[in-house]
């Protein structure tokens, strides 16, 4: 399960799962890769291609928040058939008023049975980066579990957290914070 | 620091946790180490004055460029130390090219008359590919040499020689080596909208862009050799840890079959990584081998366990957990055992970092909607507050000598990295270019140790 990314004259990343097998083969893989590695005096440019998503990623719509960051369109409005839900500060419980939004999202997913959705968990900019990534994961998971209880198969729903890294609103006040504490739903049809 | 000379005794005042801990003086110097002893003074006391003279050219530095690089860097780092005030070189009487630099070859009166407590003098001999640099620290009142160093290296090493000499000046004058021959890693948006990882020297020089991908890169941490940097990146469009070998200029990706890696840190000996791994919304900590093989699951639950920090001796782990209902700092033996909660004041405490001695934790704590930096002794006791309501102050990291912390603060309106002297809570430096937001500082160990 080794994946290799070879950059534009950049460094070599060898990656893999943390399975025992990797521990055994990784040294050999690294030695093999060492020969391919070209030197660079500055930076680790792995030539990341935004269309080459990692495993678990959802591709196709171009509406993922990280893709929007890469393209420079984050915060300029996000289109898609599904509606965001929002959270209270430092909370990941689905709020009662968002139940109807989730039922609407589930209804769309049932009508579009071949579609997959990635739930993105986001936070406002208060708190530490790492804690907020974990909190965003809780928020994404909460929406996934809600959709599953509404009959959407769990294997059609993936989750990812961006913590506080991808705000759609950048002022430091409650009106922005409440917009940023969100689950965003990215559909791949 | 106030320095006064008496007949045979030099009093060095150092402020060392004077506000945080019971008074703890340095042990008395060994016999023959000179009449050095310590007293404790409060902040705001007078700084010692130091004159850093140009280096005498013994050949090859005819334009004095290498000398100038050394002198400028040394002055900058001595300023940063918070112990010294540099005397304006325009006041210098002596010409370093016509006077000597060894004891007896120059006149202390030239330095006493400009009120210099200390003077640095030395020499430089340069060939195309190598330099030989000698520098001495003199005590002007006592008319004696306190310390001397010889350095050889490439011409490009001269700033590092100056930082090492600054560390040695602090050691000679306070009994404890300075922290300036080290690096700071941090996250910055200065290049645009992407969070990239940079390293630079504490004096602001030698900026190096470690990552270059149009996504999010976070949480750099060094091992003690400072050749390895662990960081989190979304460059594959999902988060994963990467371990970069700066010497070999290559890296490995650490993923996990247990879920998504959302954070982590490397042990000081570089052999182990503690990763925060999320699965089904729960985030737990796992101990991994350097190249990713799993050694042990450290926490187990449905909550959030993040921000691992490994003690300098590798025996203990501090981390943030919400298992008590709010994010608090907990510690546990890295070899396995029960976790113990160490923060009880406040409802949001996170991002712990160990002191170099491993006896204290510095962390961020929320009050009135913002964060401030606090420290607490692991043995117990009342936490001590280092910042107080000036912006949001986050992500503290201790210097290798324990005197300083680096942290990020929004006090200027955007996030910048500040260096604070712990003893008197004085900000000694702001690392910024005035553009973008800087965050997640991580202070390395001394280079080359």
Coordinates of C-alpha atoms in Angstrom, one line a residue:
Chain A
X1 CA 0.0 0.0 0.0
X2 CA 2.8 2.4 -0.8
X3 CA 1.8 5.4 -2.8
X4 CA 4.5 7.6 -4.3
X5 CA 4.2 11.1 -5.3
X6 CA 7.0 12.5 -7.5
X7 CA 7.2 16.2 -7.6
X8 CA 8.1 18.6 -10.3
X9 CA 11.8 18.4 -9.6
X10 CA 10.8 18.3 -5.9
X11 CA 11.2 15.9 -3.2
X12 CA 10.0 12.4 -3.2
X13 CA 7.2 11.4 -0.8
X14 CA 6.7 7.8 -0.2
X15 CA 3.6 7.1 1.7
X16 CA 1.7 4.3 3.1
X17 CA -0.5 3.0 5.7
X18 CA 0.9 2.2 9.1
X19 CA 0.3 -1.5 8.7
X20 CA 3.0 -3.9 9.8
X21 CA 3.6 -4.6 6.1
X22 CA 4.7 -1.1 5.5
X23 CA 7.1 -1.1 8.4
X24 CA 8.7 -4.1 6.7
X25 CA 8.8 -2.8 3.2
X26 CA 9.2 0.9 3.8
X27 CA 13.0 0.8 4.2
X28 CA 13.4 -1.1 0.9
X29 CA 11.0 1.3 -0.7
X30 CA 12.8 4.3 0.6
X31 CA 16.1 3.0 -0.6
X32 CA 14.6 2.4 -4.0
X33 CA 13.2 5.9 -4.0
X34 CA 16.4 7.5 -2.9
X35 CA 17.7 7.0 -6.4
X36 CA 14.8 8.8 -7.9
X37 CA 15.0 11.8 -5.6
X38 CA 16.3 14.9 -7.2
X39 CA 17.9 17.6 -5.0
X40 CA 16.4 21.0 -4.4
X41 CA 17.8 23.7 -2.3
X42 CA 14.5 25.0 -1.0
X43 CA 11.0 23.8 -0.4
X44 CA 9.1 20.6 -0.6
X45 CA 7.1 21.0 -3.7
X46 CA 5.5 17.8 -4.3
X47 CA 3.8 19.1 -7.4
X48 CA 0.4 18.6 -5.9
X49 CA -2.2 18.2 -8.5
X50 CA -5.6 19.4 -7.1
X51 CA -7.4 16.9 -9.3
X52 CA -5.4 14.0 -7.9
X53 CA -7.2 13.6 -4.7
X54 CA -6.0 11.3 -2.0
X55 CA -8.0 8.3 -0.8
X56 CA -11.3 9.2 0.8
X57 CA -11.4 12.4 -1.2
X58 CA -14.3 13.3 -3.4
X59 CA -13.5 14.5 -6.9
X60 CA -15.5 15.8 -9.8
X61 CA -17.5 18.7 -8.5
X62 CA -14.6 21.0 -7.8
X63 CA -16.7 22.4 -5.0
X64 CA -14.7 21.0 -2.1
X65 CA -13.5 23.8 0.2
X66 CA -9.9 22.8 -0.1
X67 CA -10.1 22.8 -3.9
X68 CA -11.7 26.3 -3.6
X69 CA -8.8 27.4 -1.5
X70 CA -6.4 26.1 -4.1
X71 CA -8.4 27.9 -6.9
X72 CA -8.8 31.1 -4.9
X73 CA -12.6 30.8 -4.9
X74 CA -13.2 30.0 -1.2
X75 CA -15.7 32.4 0.3
X76 CA -17.1 33.4 -3.0
X77 CA -20.2 31.2 -2.5
X78 CA -20.4 27.5 -2.8
X79 CA -22.9 25.9 -5.2
X80 CA -24.3 22.4 -4.9
X81 CA -27.6 20.7 -4.4
X82 CA -27.1 20.3 -0.6
X83 CA -27.4 22.9 2.2
X84 CA -24.9 23.6 5.0
X85 CA -25.8 23.2 8.6
X86 CA -24.4 25.2 11.5
X87 CA -23.2 24.6 15.0
X88 CA -23.0 26.3 18.4
X89 CA -19.5 27.3 19.7
X90 CA -17.3 24.3 20.6
X91 CA -20.3 22.0 20.0
X92 CA -20.9 19.2 17.5
X93 CA -24.5 18.3 18.3
X94 CA -27.0 18.8 15.4
X95 CA -29.2 21.7 16.3
X96 CA -33.0 21.1 16.1
X97 CA -33.5 23.7 13.4
X98 CA -31.1 21.9 11.1
X99 CA -33.1 18.7 11.2
X100 CA -35.2 19.9 8.2
X101 CA -32.1 20.8 6.3
X102 CA -30.6 17.3 6.8
X103 CA -33.9 15.7 5.8
X104 CA -33.9 17.8 2.6
X105 CA -30.3 16.8 1.9
X106 CA -31.2 13.1 2.6
X107 CA -34.1 13.4 0.2
X108 CA -31.9 14.7 -2.6
X109 CA -29.4 11.9 -1.9
X110 CA -32.2 9.3 -2.1
X111 CA -33.3 10.7 -5.4
X112 CA -29.8 10.7 -6.8
X113 CA -28.9 7.2 -5.7
X114 CA -25.6 7.0 -7.6
X115 CA -24.2 10.2 -5.9
X116 CA -21.7 10.2 -3.1
X117 CA -21.3 13.0 -0.6
X118 CA -18.4 14.2 1.4
X119 CA -19.3 16.0 4.6
X120 CA -16.8 18.8 5.5
X121 CA -16.6 19.8 9.2
X122 CA -15.5 23.4 9.8
X123 CA -15.0 25.6 12.9
X124 CA -14.6 29.2 13.8
X125 CA -11.2 30.7 14.3
X126 CA -11.2 30.5 18.1
X127 CA -9.3 27.7 19.7
X128 CA -6.2 25.8 18.7
X129 CA -5.7 24.5 15.2
X130 CA -5.4 20.8 16.2
X131 CA -8.4 20.8 18.6
X132 CA -10.5 22.4 15.9
X133 CA -9.6 19.8 13.3
X134 CA -10.8 17.1 15.8
X135 CA -13.9 19.2 16.6
X136 CA -14.7 19.5 12.8
X137 CA -14.3 15.8 12.5
X138 CA -17.0 15.4 15.2
X139 CA -19.3 17.8 13.4
X140 CA -18.9 15.9 10.1
X141 CA -19.4 12.6 11.8
X142 CA -22.6 13.9 13.5
X143 CA -24.1 14.8 10.1
X144 CA -23.1 11.5 8.6
X145 CA -24.7 9.6 11.4
X146 CA -27.9 11.7 11.0
X147 CA -28.0 11.0 7.3
X148 CA -27.5 7.3 8.0
X149 CA -30.5 7.3 10.4
X150 CA -32.5 8.8 7.5
X151 CA -31.6 5.8 5.4
X152 CA -28.6 7.0 3.4
X153 CA -26.0 4.1 3.2
X154 CA -22.9 5.0 5.2
X155 CA -20.6 4.0 2.4
X156 CA -22.0 6.8 0.3
X157 CA -20.9 9.3 2.9
X158 CA -17.3 10.3 3.6
X159 CA -16.2 12.9 6.1
X160 CA -13.2 15.3 6.4
X161 CA -12.4 18.0 8.8
X162 CA -10.7 21.3 7.9
X163 CA -10.9 22.7 11.5
X164 CA -10.6 26.5 11.4
X165 CA -8.4 26.5 8.3
X166 CA -11.0 27.3 5.6
X167 CA -13.3 30.0 6.8
X168 CA -16.0 31.4 4.4
X169 CA -16.1 34.6 6.4
X170 CA -13.0 36.2 7.9
X171 CA -14.2 38.9 10.3
X172 CA -13.6 38.2 14.0
X173 CA -17.2 38.5 15.2
X174 CA -20.1 36.3 15.9
X175 CA -21.8 36.9 12.6
X176 CA -18.8 35.4 10.9
X177 CA -18.0 32.8 13.5
X178 CA -21.5 31.4 13.2
X179 CA -21.2 31.1 9.4
X180 CA -17.9 29.3 9.8
X181 CA -19.1 26.7 12.3
X182 CA -20.6 24.5 9.6
X183 CA -20.9 21.2 7.9
X184 CA -20.6 21.7 4.1
X185 CA -21.8 18.9 1.8
X186 CA -19.9 18.2 -1.4
X187 CA -21.6 16.0 -3.9
X188 CA -19.9 13.8 -6.4
X189 CA -22.3 12.5 -8.9
Chain B
X1 CA 20.4 42.7 34.6
X2 CA 22.5 45.0 36.7
X3 CA 26.2 44.5 36.9
X4 CA 28.3 46.0 39.5
X5 CA 31.9 45.4 40.4
X6 CA 33.4 45.2 43.8
X7 CA 36.9 44.2 44.9
X8 CA 37.0 40.8 43.5
X9 CA 33.3 40.1 43.1
X10 CA 31.1 40.5 40.1
X11 CA 27.4 40.5 40.8
X12 CA 25.3 39.2 38.0
X13 CA 21.7 39.6 38.5
X14 CA 19.5 37.2 36.7
X15 CA 15.8 37.1 36.9
X16 CA 14.9 33.5 36.7
X17 CA 11.3 32.6 37.3
X18 CA 11.5 35.2 40.0
X19 CA 7.8 35.8 39.5
X20 CA 6.9 32.2 39.0
X21 CA 8.9 30.1 41.3
X22 CA 10.5 30.3 44.7
X23 CA 13.8 32.0 44.4
X24 CA 16.3 29.5 42.9
X25 CA 19.8 30.7 42.5
X26 CA 22.3 29.0 40.2
X27 CA 24.7 26.8 42.0
X28 CA 28.0 28.5 42.9
X29 CA 30.6 28.3 40.3
X30 CA 33.4 25.7 40.6
X31 CA 36.6 26.8 42.1
X32 CA 38.7 28.6 39.5
X33 CA 35.7 29.6 37.4
X34 CA 36.1 33.2 38.5
X35 CA 34.4 35.3 41.1
X36 CA 30.9 34.8 39.7
X37 CA 27.8 34.8 41.8
X38 CA 24.2 35.3 41.2
X39 CA 21.6 37.5 42.8
X40 CA 18.0 37.8 41.9
X41 CA 16.5 41.1 40.8
X42 CA 13.1 42.1 39.6
X43 CA 12.4 43.1 36.0
X44 CA 13.2 46.5 34.7
X45 CA 16.7 46.5 36.1
X46 CA 19.5 48.0 34.2
X47 CA 21.0 46.0 31.3
X48 CA 24.7 45.4 31.1
X49 CA 26.5 47.4 28.4
X50 CA 28.6 45.6 25.8
X51 CA 30.7 46.9 22.9
X52 CA 31.2 44.5 20.0
X53 CA 34.3 45.7 18.2
X54 CA 35.1 44.9 14.5
X55 CA 37.3 41.9 13.9
X56 CA 41.0 42.6 13.1
X57 CA 41.7 41.5 9.5
X58 CA 44.5 39.0 9.5
X59 CA 44.1 38.6 5.7
X60 CA 41.3 38.1 3.2
X61 CA 38.7 40.3 4.7
X62 CA 40.0 43.6 3.3
X63 CA 36.5 45.0 2.8
X64 CA 35.6 43.9 6.4
X65 CA 32.4 42.2 5.0
X66 CA 32.9 39.1 7.0
X67 CA 33.7 41.1 10.1
X68 CA 30.6 43.2 9.6
X69 CA 28.4 40.1 9.2
X70 CA 29.8 38.7 12.4
X71 CA 29.4 41.9 14.4
X72 CA 25.9 42.7 13.1
X73 CA 24.6 39.3 13.9
X74 CA 26.3 39.2 17.3
X75 CA 24.9 42.6 18.3
X76 CA 21.4 41.5 17.1
X77 CA 21.5 38.3 19.2
X78 CA 22.8 40.1 22.2
X79 CA 20.0 42.6 21.9
X80 CA 17.5 39.7 21.7
X81 CA 18.9 38.1 24.8
X82 CA 17.4 40.7 27.1
X83 CA 20.6 40.9 29.1
X84 CA 22.7 43.4 27.2
X85 CA 22.5 46.9 25.7
X86 CA 24.9 47.3 22.7
X87 CA 27.0 50.5 22.8
X88 CA 26.7 52.5 19.5
X89 CA 29.8 51.7 17.5
X90 CA 30.1 55.4 16.6
X91 CA 31.2 56.0 20.2
X92 CA 34.1 53.5 19.9
X93 CA 37.5 55.2 20.3
X94 CA 39.7 52.4 19.2
X95 CA 40.3 51.2 15.6
X96 CA 40.2 47.4 15.6
X97 CA 42.6 47.3 12.6
X98 CA 45.4 49.2 14.4
X99 CA 45.0 47.8 17.8
X100 CA 45.4 44.2 19.0
X101 CA 42.7 41.9 20.2
X102 CA 44.7 39.8 22.7
X103 CA 44.9 40.8 26.4
X104 CA 47.6 43.4 26.7
X105 CA 47.4 44.6 23.1
X106 CA 44.7 47.2 23.6
X107 CA 43.7 49.8 26.2
X108 CA 40.8 49.0 28.5
X109 CA 40.5 52.7 29.2
X110 CA 39.2 53.2 25.6
X111 CA 36.2 51.0 26.6
X112 CA 35.8 52.1 30.2
X113 CA 35.5 55.7 29.0
X114 CA 32.4 54.9 26.9
X115 CA 30.9 53.1 29.8
X116 CA 31.1 49.6 28.4
X117 CA 30.9 46.8 31.0
X118 CA 32.0 44.2 28.4
X119 CA 33.9 44.3 25.1
X120 CA 34.1 41.7 22.4
X121 CA 37.3 41.7 20.2
X122 CA 38.7 39.3 17.8
X123 CA 40.2 38.5 14.4
X124 CA 39.4 37.1 11.1
X125 CA 41.6 35.3 8.5
X126 CA 39.8 34.4 5.3
X127 CA 40.6 32.4 2.2
X128 CA 38.3 31.7 -0.6
X129 CA 36.7 28.7 0.9
X130 CA 37.4 29.0 4.6
X131 CA 37.5 31.4 7.4
X132 CA 39.3 31.3 10.8
X133 CA 37.6 33.5 13.3
X134 CA 38.7 34.2 16.9
X135 CA 36.6 36.2 19.4
X136 CA 37.1 37.1 23.0
X137 CA 34.8 38.5 25.7
X138 CA 36.6 40.9 28.1
X139 CA 35.4 42.3 31.4
X140 CA 36.3 45.9 31.2
X141 CA 36.3 46.8 34.9
X142 CA 38.3 43.8 35.9
X143 CA 40.5 44.1 32.8
X144 CA 40.4 40.3 32.2
X145 CA 39.5 37.9 29.5
X146 CA 36.3 36.0 30.4
X147 CA 35.9 33.7 27.5
X148 CA 37.4 33.0 24.0
X149 CA 36.4 30.9 21.0
X150 CA 38.0 29.8 17.8
X151 CA 35.8 29.0 14.8
X152 CA 36.7 27.6 11.4
X153 CA 34.3 27.1 8.6
X154 CA 33.0 28.3 5.2
X155 CA 32.5 32.1 4.7
X156 CA 28.7 31.4 4.8
X157 CA 29.0 30.1 8.3
X158 CA 29.9 33.4 9.9
X159 CA 26.4 34.3 11.1
X160 CA 26.2 31.0 12.8
X161 CA 29.6 31.6 14.4
X162 CA 28.1 34.9 15.8
X163 CA 25.1 33.1 17.2
X164 CA 27.3 30.5 18.9
X165 CA 29.4 33.2 20.3
X166 CA 26.3 35.1 21.6
X167 CA 25.3 31.8 23.4
X168 CA 28.8 31.6 24.9
X169 CA 28.7 35.3 26.0
X170 CA 25.5 34.5 27.9
X171 CA 27.1 31.4 29.4
X172 CA 30.2 33.4 30.5
X173 CA 28.1 36.2 32.0
X174 CA 25.2 34.4 33.5
X175 CA 26.4 30.8 34.0
X176 CA 23.9 29.5 31.4
X177 CA 24.3 29.2 27.7
X178 CA 22.1 31.2 25.4
X179 CA 19.6 29.7 22.9
X180 CA 20.4 31.5 19.7
X181 CA 22.2 28.8 17.7
X182 CA 18.8 27.2 17.0
X183 CA 15.9 27.5 14.6
X184 CA 12.3 28.4 14.7
X185 CA 9.8 26.5 12.5
X186 CA 6.4 28.1 12.0
X187 CA 3.4 28.4 9.7
X188 CA 2.8 31.4 7.6
X189 CA 0.5 32.8 4.9
X190 CA 3.1 35.4 3.9
X191 CA 3.4 33.8 0.4
X192 CA -0.3 34.1 -0.3
X193 CA -3.5 32.4 1.0
X194 CA -1.8 29.0 1.7
X195 CA -0.4 28.0 5.0
X196 CA 3.2 27.0 4.4
X197 CA 5.9 25.9 6.8
X198 CA 9.1 28.0 7.1
X199 CA 12.2 27.8 9.3
X200 CA 14.4 30.7 10.3
X201 CA 17.0 31.7 12.8
X202 CA 15.8 33.4 16.0
X203 CA 17.3 36.6 14.9
X204 CA 15.1 36.6 11.8
X205 CA 17.8 35.6 9.2
X206 CA 18.0 32.5 7.1
X207 CA 14.4 32.2 6.1
X208 CA 13.7 28.8 4.5
X209 CA 10.5 27.7 2.9
X210 CA 10.0 24.1 3.8
X211 CA 6.7 23.4 2.1
X212 CA 5.4 24.6 -1.2
X213 CA 1.9 23.3 -2.0
X214 CA -1.3 25.2 -2.4
X215 CA -3.1 23.7 0.6
X216 CA -2.7 23.8 4.4
X217 CA 0.5 22.8 6.3
X218 CA 0.5 22.9 10.1
X219 CA 2.2 21.8 13.3
X220 CA 5.9 21.6 12.5
X221 CA 8.1 19.9 15.2
X222 CA 11.8 19.2 15.2
X223 CA 13.7 16.3 16.6
X224 CA 16.8 17.1 18.6
X225 CA 19.2 16.9 15.7
X226 CA 17.0 19.5 13.9
X227 CA 17.5 17.5 10.7
X228 CA 14.0 16.1 10.9
X229 CA 10.8 18.1 10.8
X230 CA 7.4 16.4 11.2
X231 CA 4.4 18.3 10.0
X232 CA 0.8 17.9 9.0
X233 CA -0.2 18.6 5.4
X234 CA -3.4 18.5 3.4
X235 CA -1.4 18.4 0.2
X236 CA -2.9 15.0 -0.8
X237 CA -6.3 16.8 -0.2
X238 CA -6.6 15.0 3.1
X239 CA -4.6 15.5 6.3
X240 CA -1.5 13.3 6.9
X241 CA 1.8 13.6 8.7
X242 CA 5.0 14.0 6.8
X243 CA 8.5 13.5 8.1
X244 CA 11.0 15.6 6.2
X245 CA 14.7 14.8 6.4
X246 CA 16.3 18.2 5.8
X247 CA 19.8 16.8 5.1
X248 CA 18.7 14.2 2.7
X249 CA 16.0 16.5 1.2
X250 CA 13.3 13.8 1.1
X251 CA 10.3 12.9 3.2
X252 CA 8.0 10.0 4.1
X253 CA 4.3 10.2 4.5
X254 CA 2.8 8.7 7.7
X255 CA -0.8 7.5 7.1
X256 CA -2.7 5.1 9.3
X257 CA -5.1 2.2 8.9
X258 CA -6.8 3.4 12.1
X259 CA -8.2 6.6 10.5
X260 CA -7.1 10.0 9.5
X261 CA -4.0 11.5 11.0
X262 CA -4.8 15.1 12.1
X263 CA -1.8 16.1 14.2
X264 CA 1.4 14.8 15.8
X265 CA 4.8 15.5 17.2
X266 CA 8.2 13.8 17.0
X267 CA 10.2 12.8 20.0
X268 CA 13.5 14.6 20.7
X269 CA 15.6 11.6 19.9
X270 CA 13.7 11.3 16.6
X271 CA 12.8 7.6 17.0
X272 CA 9.1 8.0 17.7
X273 CA 6.1 10.0 16.7
X274 CA 2.9 10.5 18.6
X275 CA 0.0 11.0 16.1
X276 CA -3.5 12.2 16.7
X277 CA -5.7 9.9 14.6
X278 CA -9.4 10.5 13.9
X279 CA -11.9 7.7 13.3
X280 CA -15.7 8.0 13.2
X281 CA -15.4 11.4 14.9
X282 CA -13.2 10.3 17.8
X283 CA -9.6 11.4 17.9
X284 CA -7.0 9.3 19.8
X285 CA -3.3 9.3 20.2
X286 CA -1.0 6.6 18.9
X287 CA 2.7 6.0 19.4
X288 CA 4.4 5.3 16.1
X289 CA 7.8 4.3 15.1
X290 CA 9.7 7.0 13.2
X291 CA 8.7 5.7 9.8
X292 CA 5.1 5.0 10.8
X293 CA 4.8 1.5 12.2
X294 CA 2.4 1.5 15.1
X295 CA 3.8 0.7 18.5
X296 CA 0.9 1.4 20.9
X297 CA -2.5 3.1 21.2
X298 CA -2.1 5.7 23.9
X299 CA -5.7 6.9 24.4
X300 CA -9.0 5.2 23.8
X301 CA -12.3 6.8 23.8
X302 CA -15.0 8.6 21.9
X303 CA -13.7 12.1 22.7
X304 CA -11.0 14.4 21.5
X305 CA -7.3 13.7 22.3
X306 CA -4.9 16.0 20.5
X307 CA -1.9 18.3 20.7
X308 CA 0.7 15.7 21.9
X309 CA 3.9 17.0 23.4
X310 CA 6.7 14.6 24.4
X311 CA 8.9 15.4 27.4
X312 CA 12.6 16.1 26.6
X313 CA 13.7 12.8 28.1
X314 CA 11.1 10.9 26.0
X315 CA 9.4 9.4 29.1
X316 CA 6.2 11.5 29.4
X317 CA 3.4 12.7 27.1
X318 CA 1.3 15.9 27.6
X319 CA -1.8 16.3 25.5
X320 CA -5.2 17.9 25.4
X321 CA -8.3 15.9 26.1
X322 CA -11.9 16.7 26.5
X323 CA -12.6 13.6 28.6
X324 CA -13.5 15.7 31.6
X325 CA -16.0 17.7 29.6
X326 CA -13.8 20.6 28.5
X327 CA -10.4 20.7 26.8
X328 CA -7.8 20.3 29.5
X329 CA -4.1 19.3 29.7
X330 CA -3.3 15.8 30.8
X331 CA 0.0 13.9 31.2
X332 CA 0.8 10.2 31.0
X333 CA 3.8 8.0 30.8
X334 CA 4.7 7.3 27.2
X335 CA 5.5 3.7 28.1
X336 CA 1.9 3.2 29.2
X337 CA -0.1 4.0 32.3
X338 CA -2.8 6.2 33.6
X339 CA -3.3 9.8 32.5
X340 CA -3.3 12.6 35.1
X341 CA -5.1 15.9 34.6
X342 CA -2.9 18.9 35.4
X343 CA -5.0 21.9 34.5
X344 CA -8.1 22.8 36.5
X345 CA -8.4 26.6 36.0
X346 CA -10.4 27.7 33.0
X347 CA -12.6 25.8 30.6
X348 CA -10.3 25.5 27.5
X349 CA -6.6 24.7 28.0
X350 CA -4.5 23.3 25.1
X351 CA -1.3 23.2 23.1
X352 CA 1.1 22.1 25.9
X353 CA 4.9 22.4 25.5
X354 CA 7.5 21.0 27.9
X355 CA 10.3 23.1 29.4
X356 CA 13.7 21.8 28.5
X357 CA 14.1 20.4 32.0
X358 CA 10.8 18.7 31.7
X359 CA 9.5 20.1 35.0
X360 CA 7.0 22.6 33.6
X361 CA 4.4 22.9 30.9
X362 CA 3.6 26.0 29.0
X363 CA 0.1 26.1 27.4
X364 CA -2.7 28.4 26.2
X365 CA -5.8 29.0 28.3
X366 CA -9.0 30.7 27.3
X367 CA -10.5 33.6 29.2
X368 CA -12.9 36.3 28.0
X369 CA -13.0 34.7 24.6
X370 CA -9.2 35.0 24.0
X371 CA -6.3 32.8 24.9
X372 CA -3.4 33.7 27.1
X373 CA -0.1 31.8 27.8
X374 CA 0.3 30.1 31.2
X375 CA 2.8 27.8 32.7
X376 CA 2.4 25.2 35.4
X377 CA 4.8 22.9 37.3
X378 CA 4.2 19.2 36.7
X379 CA 4.9 18.6 40.4
X380 CA 1.8 20.7 41.1
X381 CA 1.1 24.2 42.2
X382 CA -0.6 27.3 41.0
X383 CA -0.3 28.1 37.3
X384 CA 1.5 31.3 36.4
X385 CA 0.2 33.7 33.7
X386 CA 2.7 35.0 31.1
X387 CA 0.4 37.1 28.8
X388 CA -2.6 39.1 29.8
X389 CA -5.3 40.0 27.4
X390 CA -3.3 41.6 24.7
X391 CA -4.8 39.9 21.6
X392 CA -5.2 36.1 21.6
X393 CA -1.9 34.4 22.6
X394 CA -1.4 30.9 21.4
X395 CA 0.8 28.0 20.7
X396 CA 3.7 28.5 23.1
X397 CA 7.1 26.7 22.5
X398 CA 10.0 26.8 24.9
X399 CA 13.6 27.7 23.9
X400 CA 16.2 25.0 24.5
X401 CA 17.8 27.0 27.4
X402 CA 14.4 27.5 29.1
X403 CA 14.7 31.3 29.3
X404 CA 12.3 32.2 26.5
X405 CA 9.1 31.1 24.8
X406 CA 7.9 31.7 21.2
X407 CA 4.2 32.1 20.7
X408 CA 1.7 33.6 18.3
X409 CA -0.4 36.6 19.1
X410 CA -3.0 38.6 17.4
X411 CA -2.1 41.8 19.4
X412 CA -1.1 43.7 16.3
X413 CA -4.4 42.9 14.5
X414 CA -3.0 39.8 12.7
X415 CA -1.2 36.8 13.9
X416 CA 2.5 37.2 14.4
X417 CA 5.2 35.3 16.3
X418 CA 6.7 36.9 19.5
X419 CA 9.5 35.8 21.7
X420 CA 9.1 36.5 25.4
X421 CA 11.6 36.3 28.2
X422 CA 9.9 34.1 30.7
X423 CA 11.4 35.7 33.8
X424 CA 10.1 39.2 33.3
X425 CA 7.4 38.5 30.6
X426 CA 9.2 41.0 28.4
X427 CA 8.7 40.7 24.6
X428 CA 12.2 40.7 23.1
X429 CA 11.3 40.1 19.5
X430 CA 8.6 40.0 16.9
X431 CA 9.2 37.7 13.9
X432 CA 7.3 39.1 11.1
X433 CA 7.4 40.7 7.7
X434 CA 4.2 42.5 8.3
X435 CA 2.3 40.4 5.8
X436 CA 0.3 37.3 6.3
X437 CA -0.4 35.5 9.5
X438 CA 2.3 33.5 11.3
X439 CA 1.4 30.7 13.7
X440 CA 2.4 27.4 15.2
X441 CA 6.0 28.3 16.2
X442 CA 8.3 25.4 17.2
X443 CA 11.7 26.2 18.8
X444 CA 14.4 23.6 17.9
X445 CA 17.1 22.3 20.1
X446 CA 20.6 23.7 19.6
X447 CA 22.0 23.1 16.1
X448 CA 24.7 20.5 15.9
X449 CA 24.3 19.1 19.4

